[in-house]
CSV table of C-alpha atoms in Angstrom, one decimal:
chain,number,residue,atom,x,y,z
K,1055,UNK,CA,96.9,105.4,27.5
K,1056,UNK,CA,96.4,108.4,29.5
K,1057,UNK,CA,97.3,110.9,26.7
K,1058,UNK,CA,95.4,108.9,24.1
K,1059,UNK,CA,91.9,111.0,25.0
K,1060,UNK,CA,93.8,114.5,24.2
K,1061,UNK,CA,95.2,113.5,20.9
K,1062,UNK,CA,92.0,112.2,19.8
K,1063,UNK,CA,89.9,115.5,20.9
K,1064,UNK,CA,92.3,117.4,18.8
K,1065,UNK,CA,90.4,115.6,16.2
K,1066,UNK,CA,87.0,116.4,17.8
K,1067,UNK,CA,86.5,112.9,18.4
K,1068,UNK,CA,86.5,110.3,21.6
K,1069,UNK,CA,87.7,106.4,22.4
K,1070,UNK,CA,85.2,103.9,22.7
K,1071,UNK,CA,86.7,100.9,24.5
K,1072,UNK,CA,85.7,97.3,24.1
K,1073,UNK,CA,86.2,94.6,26.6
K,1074,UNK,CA,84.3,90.9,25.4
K,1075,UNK,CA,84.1,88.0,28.2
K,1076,UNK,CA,84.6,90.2,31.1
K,1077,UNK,CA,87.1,88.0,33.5
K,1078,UNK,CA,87.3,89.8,36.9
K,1079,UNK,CA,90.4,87.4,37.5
K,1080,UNK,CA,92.5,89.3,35.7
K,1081,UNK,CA,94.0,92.3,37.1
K,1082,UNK,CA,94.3,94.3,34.2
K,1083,UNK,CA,90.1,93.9,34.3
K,1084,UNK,CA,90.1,96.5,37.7
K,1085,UNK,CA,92.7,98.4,36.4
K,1086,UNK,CA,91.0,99.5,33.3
K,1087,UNK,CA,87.5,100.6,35.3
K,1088,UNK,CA,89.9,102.9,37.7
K,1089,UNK,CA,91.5,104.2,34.6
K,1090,UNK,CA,88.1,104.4,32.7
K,1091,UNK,CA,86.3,106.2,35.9
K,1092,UNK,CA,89.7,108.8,36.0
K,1093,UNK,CA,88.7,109.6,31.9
K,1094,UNK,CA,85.2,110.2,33.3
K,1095,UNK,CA,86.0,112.7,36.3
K,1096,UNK,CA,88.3,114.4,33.9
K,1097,UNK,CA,85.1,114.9,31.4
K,1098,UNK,CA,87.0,113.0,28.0
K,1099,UNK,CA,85.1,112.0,25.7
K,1100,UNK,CA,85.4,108.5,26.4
K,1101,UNK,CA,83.2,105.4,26.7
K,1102,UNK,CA,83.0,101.6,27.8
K,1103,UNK,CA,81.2,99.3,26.3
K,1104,UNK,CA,81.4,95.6,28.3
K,1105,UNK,CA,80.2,92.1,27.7
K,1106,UNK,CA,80.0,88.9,30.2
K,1107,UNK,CA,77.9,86.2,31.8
K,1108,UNK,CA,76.0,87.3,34.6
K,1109,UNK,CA,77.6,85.7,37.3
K,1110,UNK,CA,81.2,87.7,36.1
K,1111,UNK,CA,79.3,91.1,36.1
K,1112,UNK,CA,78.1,90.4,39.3
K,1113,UNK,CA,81.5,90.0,40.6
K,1114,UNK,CA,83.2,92.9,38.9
K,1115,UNK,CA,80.4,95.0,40.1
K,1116,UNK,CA,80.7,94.1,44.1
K,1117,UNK,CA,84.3,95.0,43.5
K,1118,UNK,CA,85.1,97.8,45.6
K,1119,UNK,CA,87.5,99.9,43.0
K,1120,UNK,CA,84.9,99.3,40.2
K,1121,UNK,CA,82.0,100.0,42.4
K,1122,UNK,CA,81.3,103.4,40.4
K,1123,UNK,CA,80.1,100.8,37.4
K,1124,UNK,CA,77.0,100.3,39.4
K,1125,UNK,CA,76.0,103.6,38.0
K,1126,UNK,CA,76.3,102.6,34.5
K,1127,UNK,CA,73.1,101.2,32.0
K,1128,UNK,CA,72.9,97.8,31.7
K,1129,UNK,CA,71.2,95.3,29.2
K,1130,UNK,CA,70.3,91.8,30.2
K,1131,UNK,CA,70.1,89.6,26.8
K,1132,UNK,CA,68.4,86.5,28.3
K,1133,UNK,CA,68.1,83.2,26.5
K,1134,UNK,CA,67.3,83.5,22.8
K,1135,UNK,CA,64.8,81.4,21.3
K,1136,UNK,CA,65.3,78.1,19.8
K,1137,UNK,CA,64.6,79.0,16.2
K,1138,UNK,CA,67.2,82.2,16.3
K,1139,UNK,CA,69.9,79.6,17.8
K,1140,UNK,CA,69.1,76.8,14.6
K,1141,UNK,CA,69.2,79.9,12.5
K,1142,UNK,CA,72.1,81.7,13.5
K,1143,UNK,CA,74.4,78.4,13.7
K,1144,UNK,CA,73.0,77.0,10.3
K,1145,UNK,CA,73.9,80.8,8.7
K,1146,UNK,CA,77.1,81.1,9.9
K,1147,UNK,CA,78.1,77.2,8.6
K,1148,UNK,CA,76.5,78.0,5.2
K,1149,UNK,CA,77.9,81.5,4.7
K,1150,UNK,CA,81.5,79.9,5.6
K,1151,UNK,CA,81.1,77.1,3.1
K,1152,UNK,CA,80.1,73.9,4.9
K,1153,UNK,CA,76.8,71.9,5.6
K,1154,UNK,CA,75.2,71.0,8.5
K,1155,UNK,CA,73.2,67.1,9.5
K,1156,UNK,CA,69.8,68.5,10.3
K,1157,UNK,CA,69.7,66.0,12.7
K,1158,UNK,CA,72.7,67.5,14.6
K,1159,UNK,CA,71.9,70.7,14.5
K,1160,UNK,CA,68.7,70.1,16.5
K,1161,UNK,CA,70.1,68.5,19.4
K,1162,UNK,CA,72.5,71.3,19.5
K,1163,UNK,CA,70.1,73.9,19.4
K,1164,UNK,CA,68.7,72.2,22.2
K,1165,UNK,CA,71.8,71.4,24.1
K,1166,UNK,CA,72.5,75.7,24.0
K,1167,UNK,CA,68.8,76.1,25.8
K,1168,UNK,CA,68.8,79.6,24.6
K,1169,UNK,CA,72.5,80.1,26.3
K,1170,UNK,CA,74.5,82.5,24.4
K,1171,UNK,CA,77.2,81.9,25.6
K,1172,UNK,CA,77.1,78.1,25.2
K,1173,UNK,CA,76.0,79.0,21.9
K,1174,UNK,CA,79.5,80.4,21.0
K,1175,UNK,CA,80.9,77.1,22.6
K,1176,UNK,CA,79.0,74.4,21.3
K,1177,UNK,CA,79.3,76.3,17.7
K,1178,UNK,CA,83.0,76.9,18.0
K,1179,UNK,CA,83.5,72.7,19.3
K,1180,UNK,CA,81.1,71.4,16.9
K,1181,UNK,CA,82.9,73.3,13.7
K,1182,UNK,CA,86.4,72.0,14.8
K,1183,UNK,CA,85.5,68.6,15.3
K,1184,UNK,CA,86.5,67.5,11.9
K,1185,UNK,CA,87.4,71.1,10.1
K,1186,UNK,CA,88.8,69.4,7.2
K,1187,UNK,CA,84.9,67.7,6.1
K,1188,UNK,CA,82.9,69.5,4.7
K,1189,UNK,CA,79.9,68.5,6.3
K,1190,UNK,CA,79.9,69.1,10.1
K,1191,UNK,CA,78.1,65.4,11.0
K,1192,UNK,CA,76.3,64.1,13.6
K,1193,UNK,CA,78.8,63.3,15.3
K,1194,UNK,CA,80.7,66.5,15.0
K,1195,UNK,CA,77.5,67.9,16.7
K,1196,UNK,CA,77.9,65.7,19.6
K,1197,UNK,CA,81.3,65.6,20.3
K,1198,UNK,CA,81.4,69.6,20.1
K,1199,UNK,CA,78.5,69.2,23.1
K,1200,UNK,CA,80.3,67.5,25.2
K,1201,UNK,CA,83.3,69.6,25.2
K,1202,UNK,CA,81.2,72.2,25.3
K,1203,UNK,CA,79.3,71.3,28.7
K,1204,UNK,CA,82.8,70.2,29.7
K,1205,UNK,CA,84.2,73.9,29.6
K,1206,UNK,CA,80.9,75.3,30.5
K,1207,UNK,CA,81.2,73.4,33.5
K,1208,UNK,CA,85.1,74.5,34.1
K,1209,UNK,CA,84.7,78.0,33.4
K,1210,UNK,CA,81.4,78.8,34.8
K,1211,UNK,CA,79.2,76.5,36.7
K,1212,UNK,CA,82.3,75.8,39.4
K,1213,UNK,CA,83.1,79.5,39.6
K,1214,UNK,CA,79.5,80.1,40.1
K,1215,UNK,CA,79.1,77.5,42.6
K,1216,UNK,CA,81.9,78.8,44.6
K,1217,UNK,CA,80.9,82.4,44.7
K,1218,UNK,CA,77.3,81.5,46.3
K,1219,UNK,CA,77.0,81.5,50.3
K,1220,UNK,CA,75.6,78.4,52.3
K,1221,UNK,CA,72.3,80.5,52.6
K,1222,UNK,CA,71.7,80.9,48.6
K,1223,UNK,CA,72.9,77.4,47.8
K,1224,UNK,CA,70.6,75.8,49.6
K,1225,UNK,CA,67.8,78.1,48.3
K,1226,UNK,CA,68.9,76.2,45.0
K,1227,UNK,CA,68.8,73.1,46.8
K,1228,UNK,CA,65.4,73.1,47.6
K,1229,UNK,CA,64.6,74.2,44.2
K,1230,UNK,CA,65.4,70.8,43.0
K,1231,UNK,CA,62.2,69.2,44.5
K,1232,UNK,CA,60.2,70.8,42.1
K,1233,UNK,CA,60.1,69.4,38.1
K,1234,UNK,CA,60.1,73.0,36.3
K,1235,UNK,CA,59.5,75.6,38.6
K,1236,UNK,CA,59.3,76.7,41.9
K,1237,UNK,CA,57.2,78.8,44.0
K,1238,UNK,CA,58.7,80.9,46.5
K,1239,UNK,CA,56.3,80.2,49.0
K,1240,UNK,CA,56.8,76.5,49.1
K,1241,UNK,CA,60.9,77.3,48.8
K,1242,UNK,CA,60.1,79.5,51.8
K,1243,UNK,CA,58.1,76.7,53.6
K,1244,UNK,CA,61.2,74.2,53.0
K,1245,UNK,CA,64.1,76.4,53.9
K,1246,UNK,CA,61.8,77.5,57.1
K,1247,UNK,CA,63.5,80.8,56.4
K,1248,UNK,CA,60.8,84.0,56.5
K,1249,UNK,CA,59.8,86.0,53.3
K,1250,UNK,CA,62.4,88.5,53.6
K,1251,UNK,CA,65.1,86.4,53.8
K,1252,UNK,CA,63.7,84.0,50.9
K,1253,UNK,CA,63.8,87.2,48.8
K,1254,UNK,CA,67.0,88.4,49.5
K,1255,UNK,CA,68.3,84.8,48.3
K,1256,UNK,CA,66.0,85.0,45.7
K,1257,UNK,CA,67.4,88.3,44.7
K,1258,UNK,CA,71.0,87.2,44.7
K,1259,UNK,CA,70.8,84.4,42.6
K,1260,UNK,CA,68.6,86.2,39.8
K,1261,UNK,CA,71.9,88.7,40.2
K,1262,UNK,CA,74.2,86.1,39.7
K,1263,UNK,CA,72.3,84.4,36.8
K,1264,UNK,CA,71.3,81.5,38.3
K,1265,UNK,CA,68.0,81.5,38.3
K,1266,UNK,CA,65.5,83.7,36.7
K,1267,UNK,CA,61.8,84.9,37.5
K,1268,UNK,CA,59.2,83.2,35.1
K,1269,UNK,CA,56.3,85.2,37.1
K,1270,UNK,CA,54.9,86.1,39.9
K,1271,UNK,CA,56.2,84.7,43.3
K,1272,UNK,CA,57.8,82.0,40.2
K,1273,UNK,CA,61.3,81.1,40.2
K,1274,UNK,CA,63.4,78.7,37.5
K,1275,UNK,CA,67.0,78.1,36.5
K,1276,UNK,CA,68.3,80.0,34.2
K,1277,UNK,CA,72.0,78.9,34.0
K,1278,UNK,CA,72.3,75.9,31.7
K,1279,UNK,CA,73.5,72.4,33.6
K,1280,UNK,CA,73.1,74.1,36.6
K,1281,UNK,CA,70.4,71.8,38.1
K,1282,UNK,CA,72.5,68.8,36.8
K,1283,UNK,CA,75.4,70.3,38.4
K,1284,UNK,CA,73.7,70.6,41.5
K,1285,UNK,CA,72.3,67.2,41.7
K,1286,UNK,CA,75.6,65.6,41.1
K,1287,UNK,CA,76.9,67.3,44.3
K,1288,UNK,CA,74.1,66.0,46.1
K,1289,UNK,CA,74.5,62.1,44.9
K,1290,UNK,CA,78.4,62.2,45.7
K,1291,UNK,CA,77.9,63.4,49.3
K,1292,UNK,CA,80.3,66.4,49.0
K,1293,UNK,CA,81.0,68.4,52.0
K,1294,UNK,CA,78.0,71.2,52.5
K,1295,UNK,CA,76.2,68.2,50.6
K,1296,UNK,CA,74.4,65.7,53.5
K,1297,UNK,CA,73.8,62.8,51.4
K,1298,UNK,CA,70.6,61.4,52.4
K,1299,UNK,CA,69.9,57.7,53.4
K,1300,UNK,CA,69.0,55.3,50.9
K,1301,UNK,CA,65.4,55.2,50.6
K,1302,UNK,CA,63.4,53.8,48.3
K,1303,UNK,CA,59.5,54.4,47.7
K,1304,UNK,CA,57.6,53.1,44.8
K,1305,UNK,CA,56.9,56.3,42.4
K,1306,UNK,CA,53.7,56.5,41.1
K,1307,UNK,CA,55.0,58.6,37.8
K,1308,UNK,CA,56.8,55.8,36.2
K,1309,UNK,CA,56.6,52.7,38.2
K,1310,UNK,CA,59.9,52.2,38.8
K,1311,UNK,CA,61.9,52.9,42.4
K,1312,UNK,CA,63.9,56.1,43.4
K,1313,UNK,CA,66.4,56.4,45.2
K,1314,UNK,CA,66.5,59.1,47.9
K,1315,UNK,CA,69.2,62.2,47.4
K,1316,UNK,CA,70.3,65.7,48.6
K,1317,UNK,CA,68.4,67.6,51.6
K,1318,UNK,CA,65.3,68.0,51.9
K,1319,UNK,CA,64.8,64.2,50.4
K,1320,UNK,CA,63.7,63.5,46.9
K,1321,UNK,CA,63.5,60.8,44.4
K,1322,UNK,CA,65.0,60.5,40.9
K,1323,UNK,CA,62.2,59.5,38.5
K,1324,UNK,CA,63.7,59.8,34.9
K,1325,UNK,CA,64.6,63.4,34.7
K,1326,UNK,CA,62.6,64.6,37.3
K,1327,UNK,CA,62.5,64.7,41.0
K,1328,UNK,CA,59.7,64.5,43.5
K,1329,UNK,CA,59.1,65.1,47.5
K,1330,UNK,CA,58.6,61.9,49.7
């Protein structure tokens, strides 16, 4: 590869290299940033052009050998709206000759929350369900969600998980109190933990794509099934995970009784949680 740049400036032109679902993992990952900054002190023409999930950027970035990457521009996409996601999926099943159950295609747009990259997944399921009909059913649509949460979970929320310190995970923690969204001065108030340190948590996660700023001293999650994820740690005890006694207080919401999980305590009130 290393002569490649001089054959291609005898044509007065440069090498633009392409790397899709960045996967710090792989060795070959490092090695081509070292190579890649060598082109650069060398002045070739020569450019990278990379594409990931936040929490995988993060983590190539806070390499030591690719730390010169730090320098480069980078372009946050963010969740796409609803009506971009039903449009994009129902083009691309039209334009490659099949139909698509409106009915389907709605809860998938709202299974992808604005998630590109779940977008790919739940797409790419859904289509393969049944590839030989050519109408991608209901059913299709459902099936293709649940392997896609299933490898979304696999590939992303776990390694996500891992990569988070004691500190930042139970900054998320206390973000499950709240139904929406969270104020960093009540997160502050619940961790006990002083305004500088609630914003260097703060910072961190928004870094690692977790969660995401929705205004002003406003935090929410970003990642898809995060929450979920969370809150299932939390209900099966796991170690880091104080599962808390079994309460139960009448919840004014709904009528009905919650049961008391996680730390600080909360209740379950159909999809929502609330502070005894």
């Amino acid at each position: 590869m290393e002569g490649l740049p001089e054959q291609l400036e005898a044509h007065n032109t440069g090498l633009l290299i392409t790397v899709d679902e960045v996967d710090v993992g792989l060795d070959e990952m490092v090695q081509l940033a070292a190579v890649y900054q060598h082109f650069v002190r060398e002045g070739r023409k020569v450019a990278l052009l990379m594409a990931g999930i936040p929490h995988h950027i993060s983590t190539l970035l806070s390499n030591k050998t690719a730390s010169f990457l730090r320098r480069a521009q980078t372009t946050e996409l963010g969740r796409i709206a609803d009506f971009e996601i039903a449009d994009a999926l129902l083009k691309t099943i039209r334009e490659n000759g099949r139909s698509a159950d409106a009915e389907g295609l709605e809860i998938a747009t709202q299974a992808i929350g604005g998630f590109p990259f779940l977008m790919q997944l739940v797409g790419y399921r859904s289509w393969n369900a049944n590839p030989e009909s050519e109408r991608i059913s209901l059913e299709d649509f459902r099936r293709g969600i649940e392997m896609a949460r299933e490898e979304l979970r696999a590939r992303i929320l776990e390694a996500t998980y891992r990569d988070l310190s004691p500190e930042d995970v139970r900054f998320a923690s206390a973000m499950l109190q709240d139904e929406r969204e969270s104020r960093i001065a009540d997160l502050a108030a619940r961790l006990d933990r002083s305004s500088a340190q609630v914003a260097q948590y703060r910072k961190r996660l928004i870094e690692a794509g977790v969660i995401g700023q929705r205004g002003r001293g406003v935090v929410a999650f970003e990642l898809p099934y995060f929450r979920e994820y969370l809150i299932e740690k939390h209900e099966r005890g796991e170690p880091g995970w104080p599962r808390a006694p079994s309460l139960r207080r009448h919840c004014g919401h709904c009528a009905n009784r919650g049961e008391g999980i996680g730390y600080p305590l909360a209740w379950r009130c159909r999809d929502a949680y609330y502070t005894y």
